[in-house]
CSV table of C-alpha atoms and ligand atoms in Angstrom, one decimal:
chain,number,residue,atom,x,y,z
A,1,MET,CA,-60.6,112.4,-141.5
A,2,SER,CA,-57.3,113.2,-143.2
A,3,VAL,CA,-54.8,110.8,-144.7
A,4,GLN,CA,-51.6,110.8,-142.6
A,5,LYS,CA,-48.2,109.0,-142.6
A,6,THR,CA,-46.7,107.7,-139.4
A,7,LEU,CA,-43.5,105.9,-138.5
A,8,SER,CA,-43.6,102.3,-137.2
A,9,ILE,CA,-40.6,100.5,-135.7
A,10,ILE,CA,-40.7,96.8,-135.0
A,11,LYS,CA,-38.2,96.7,-132.1
A,12,PRO,CA,-35.3,94.2,-131.6
A,13,ASP,CA,-37.3,91.9,-129.3
A,14,ALA,CA,-40.1,91.3,-131.8
A,15,VAL,CA,-37.7,90.9,-134.8
A,16,LYS,CA,-35.6,88.4,-132.9
A,17,ALA,CA,-38.7,86.4,-131.8
A,18,GLY,CA,-39.9,86.3,-135.4
A,19,HIS,CA,-43.1,88.3,-134.9
A,20,ALA,CA,-42.7,90.8,-137.7
A,21,ASP,CA,-45.0,89.2,-140.2
A,22,ALA,CA,-47.8,88.8,-137.6
A,23,ILE,CA,-47.4,92.4,-136.5
A,24,ASN,CA,-47.6,93.6,-140.1
A,25,SER,CA,-50.8,91.5,-140.6
A,26,MET,CA,-52.3,93.3,-137.7
A,27,ILE,CA,-51.2,96.7,-139.1
A,28,GLU,CA,-52.7,95.9,-142.6
A,29,SER,CA,-55.9,94.5,-141.0
A,30,SER,CA,-56.4,97.9,-139.4
A,31,GLY,CA,-56.6,99.5,-142.8
A,32,LEU,CA,-53.1,101.0,-142.7
A,33,LYS,CA,-50.8,100.6,-145.8
A,34,ILE,CA,-47.1,99.9,-145.5
A,35,LEU,CA,-45.5,102.3,-148.0
A,36,GLU,CA,-41.8,101.7,-147.2
A,37,LYS,CA,-40.0,99.2,-145.1
A,38,LYS,CA,-36.3,98.7,-144.2
A,39,GLU,CA,-34.4,96.5,-141.8
A,40,LEU,CA,-31.4,98.0,-140.1
A,41,THR,CA,-29.4,98.1,-136.9
A,42,LEU,CA,-29.3,101.4,-135.1
A,43,THR,CA,-25.9,102.7,-133.8
A,44,LYS,CA,-25.8,104.0,-130.3
A,45,GLU,CA,-25.6,107.5,-131.5
A,46,GLN,CA,-28.7,107.0,-133.7
A,47,ALA,CA,-30.7,105.5,-130.9
A,48,GLN,CA,-29.7,108.3,-128.5
A,49,GLU,CA,-30.8,110.9,-131.1
A,50,PHE,CA,-34.0,109.2,-132.0
A,51,TYR,CA,-35.0,109.0,-128.3
A,52,SER,CA,-33.5,112.3,-127.3
A,53,VAL,CA,-36.9,113.5,-126.0
A,54,HIS,CA,-36.4,110.9,-123.2
A,55,SER,CA,-32.8,111.8,-122.4
A,56,ASP,CA,-33.7,112.9,-118.9
A,57,LYS,CA,-35.7,109.7,-118.1
A,58,PRO,CA,-34.2,107.0,-115.8
A,59,PHE,CA,-34.8,104.4,-118.5
A,60,TYR,CA,-33.0,106.3,-121.3
A,61,ASN,CA,-29.6,104.4,-121.3
A,62,GLU,CA,-31.3,101.0,-121.1
A,63,LEU,CA,-33.7,102.0,-123.8
A,64,CYS,CA,-30.8,103.0,-126.1
A,65,GLU,CA,-29.0,99.7,-125.3
A,66,PHE,CA,-32.1,97.7,-126.1
A,67,MET,CA,-32.8,99.5,-129.3
A,68,THR,CA,-29.3,98.7,-130.5
A,69,SER,CA,-29.3,95.1,-129.4
A,70,GLY,CA,-30.5,93.7,-132.8
A,71,SER,CA,-32.0,94.7,-136.1
A,72,ILE,CA,-35.2,96.7,-136.3
A,73,ILE,CA,-37.7,97.1,-139.1
A,74,VAL,CA,-38.7,100.7,-139.7
A,75,GLN,CA,-41.8,101.3,-141.8
A,76,MET,CA,-43.7,104.2,-143.3
A,77,LEU,CA,-47.4,103.7,-142.7
A,78,GLU,CA,-50.3,105.6,-144.4
A,79,GLY,CA,-54.0,105.8,-143.9
A,80,ASP,CA,-56.9,107.8,-142.5
A,81,ASN,CA,-56.0,109.1,-139.1
A,82,ALA,CA,-52.9,106.9,-139.3
A,83,ILE,CA,-51.1,108.3,-136.2
A,84,GLU,CA,-53.8,107.6,-133.7
A,85,ARG,CA,-55.0,104.5,-135.5
A,86,TYR,CA,-51.6,102.9,-135.3
A,87,ARG,CA,-51.2,104.0,-131.6
A,88,GLU,CA,-54.5,102.1,-131.0
A,89,VAL,CA,-53.3,99.0,-132.9
A,90,MET,CA,-50.0,99.1,-130.8
A,91,GLY,CA,-51.7,99.3,-127.4
A,92,ALA,CA,-50.5,100.9,-124.2
A,93,THR,CA,-46.7,101.3,-123.6
A,94,ASN,CA,-46.9,98.9,-120.7
A,95,PRO,CA,-48.3,95.5,-122.0
A,96,ASP,CA,-50.0,95.0,-118.7
A,97,ASP,CA,-52.3,98.0,-119.5
A,98,ALA,CA,-52.7,97.1,-123.2
A,99,ASN,CA,-56.1,96.2,-124.6
A,100,GLU,CA,-56.8,92.7,-126.0
A,101,ASN,CA,-56.0,92.3,-129.7
A,102,THR,CA,-53.2,95.0,-129.6
A,103,ILE,CA,-49.7,94.3,-130.8
A,104,ARG,CA,-48.2,95.0,-127.4
A,105,LYS,CA,-50.8,92.8,-125.6
A,106,LYS,CA,-49.8,89.9,-127.9
A,107,PHE,CA,-46.1,90.4,-128.4
A,108,ALA,CA,-44.6,92.7,-125.7
A,109,SER,CA,-42.7,91.1,-122.9
A,110,SER,CA,-42.2,94.2,-120.7
A,111,ILE,CA,-42.7,98.0,-120.5
A,112,GLN,CA,-39.2,98.3,-122.2
A,113,GLU,CA,-39.3,95.4,-124.6
A,114,ASN,CA,-42.6,96.3,-126.0
A,115,ALA,CA,-42.4,95.1,-129.6
A,116,VAL,CA,-43.2,98.4,-131.5
A,117,HIS,CA,-42.8,102.1,-131.7
A,118,GLY,CA,-45.3,104.6,-133.3
A,119,SER,CA,-45.2,108.3,-133.7
A,120,ASP,CA,-47.4,110.2,-131.2
A,121,SER,CA,-48.2,113.4,-133.1
A,122,GLU,CA,-48.1,114.9,-136.6
A,123,GLU,CA,-45.0,116.9,-135.7
A,124,ASN,CA,-43.2,113.9,-134.4
A,125,ALA,CA,-44.3,111.7,-137.3
A,126,ILE,CA,-42.7,114.1,-139.8
A,127,LYS,CA,-39.5,114.3,-137.7
A,128,GLU,CA,-39.4,110.5,-137.2
A,129,LEU,CA,-40.2,109.7,-140.8
A,130,ASN,CA,-37.4,112.0,-142.0
A,131,PHE,CA,-35.0,110.3,-139.6
A,132,PHE,CA,-35.3,107.1,-141.7
A,133,PHE,CA,-36.9,108.1,-145.0
A,134,SER,CA,-37.3,111.2,-147.1
A,135,ILE,CA,-40.8,112.7,-147.1
A,136,ASN,CA,-41.9,115.9,-148.6
B,201,ADP,P1,-44.4,104.9,-126.4
B,201,ADP,O1,-43.4,104.0,-127.1
B,201,ADP,O2,-45.7,104.1,-126.0
B,201,ADP,O3,-44.7,106.1,-127.1
B,201,ADP,P2,-42.8,106.4,-124.4
B,201,ADP,O4,-42.6,107.4,-125.5
B,201,ADP,O5,-43.3,106.9,-123.1
B,201,ADP,O6,-43.8,105.2,-124.9
B,201,ADP,O7,-41.4,105.6,-124.1
B,201,ADP,C1,-40.6,105.2,-125.2
B,201,ADP,C2,-40.1,103.8,-125.0
B,201,ADP,O8,-39.3,103.8,-123.8
B,201,ADP,C3,-41.2,102.8,-124.7
B,201,ADP,O9,-41.8,102.3,-125.8
B,201,ADP,C4,-40.4,101.7,-123.9
B,201,ADP,O10,-39.7,100.9,-124.9
B,201,ADP,C5,-39.5,102.6,-123.1
B,201,ADP,N1,-40.0,102.8,-121.8
B,201,ADP,C6,-41.0,103.7,-121.5
B,201,ADP,N2,-41.3,103.8,-120.2
B,201,ADP,C7,-40.4,102.9,-119.6
B,201,ADP,C8,-40.1,102.5,-118.2
B,201,ADP,N3,-40.8,103.0,-117.2
B,201,ADP,N4,-39.2,101.6,-118.0
B,201,ADP,C9,-38.4,101.1,-119.1
B,201,ADP,N5,-38.6,101.4,-120.4
B,201,ADP,C10,-39.6,102.3,-120.6
B,202,MG,MG1,-43.4,107.7,-127.4
């Protein structure tokens, strides 16, 4: 299995609720390393660009509002099979469908306010990491 990097975002709902440390413990317990971390607040334009793949979805405007509603913590994760592994640790998009012991089962309050983001493919991981960090 190859070593990969992936982008993690702790979303405004989870930062505000003080869940960042507990979420990072779950990330590290899964064997992923947090290589880089920064806390910032997205502008509307940044949120729209980051989620541009969803621009035709009915939830796009609300999603961009939510993602700019407070600070977020963006992180570069690394480990074996990191992209899929982190998606497993996150759990399903809708917390009602998320497995036990996943971040979203524990900390998400709705399908929108679902605590975390994780890249879903190698191509998107590179794009998303470069949005916030510089990777080679
Ligand atoms: P994921 O974050 O699991 O990759 P998606 O890429 O499908 O999920 O959606 C991006 C984000 O948009 C979700 O994490 C969630 O915050 C929001 N979202 C997705 N589906 C809905 C929905 N039906 N209603 C409201 N918000 C949604
Ligand atoms: Mg997605």
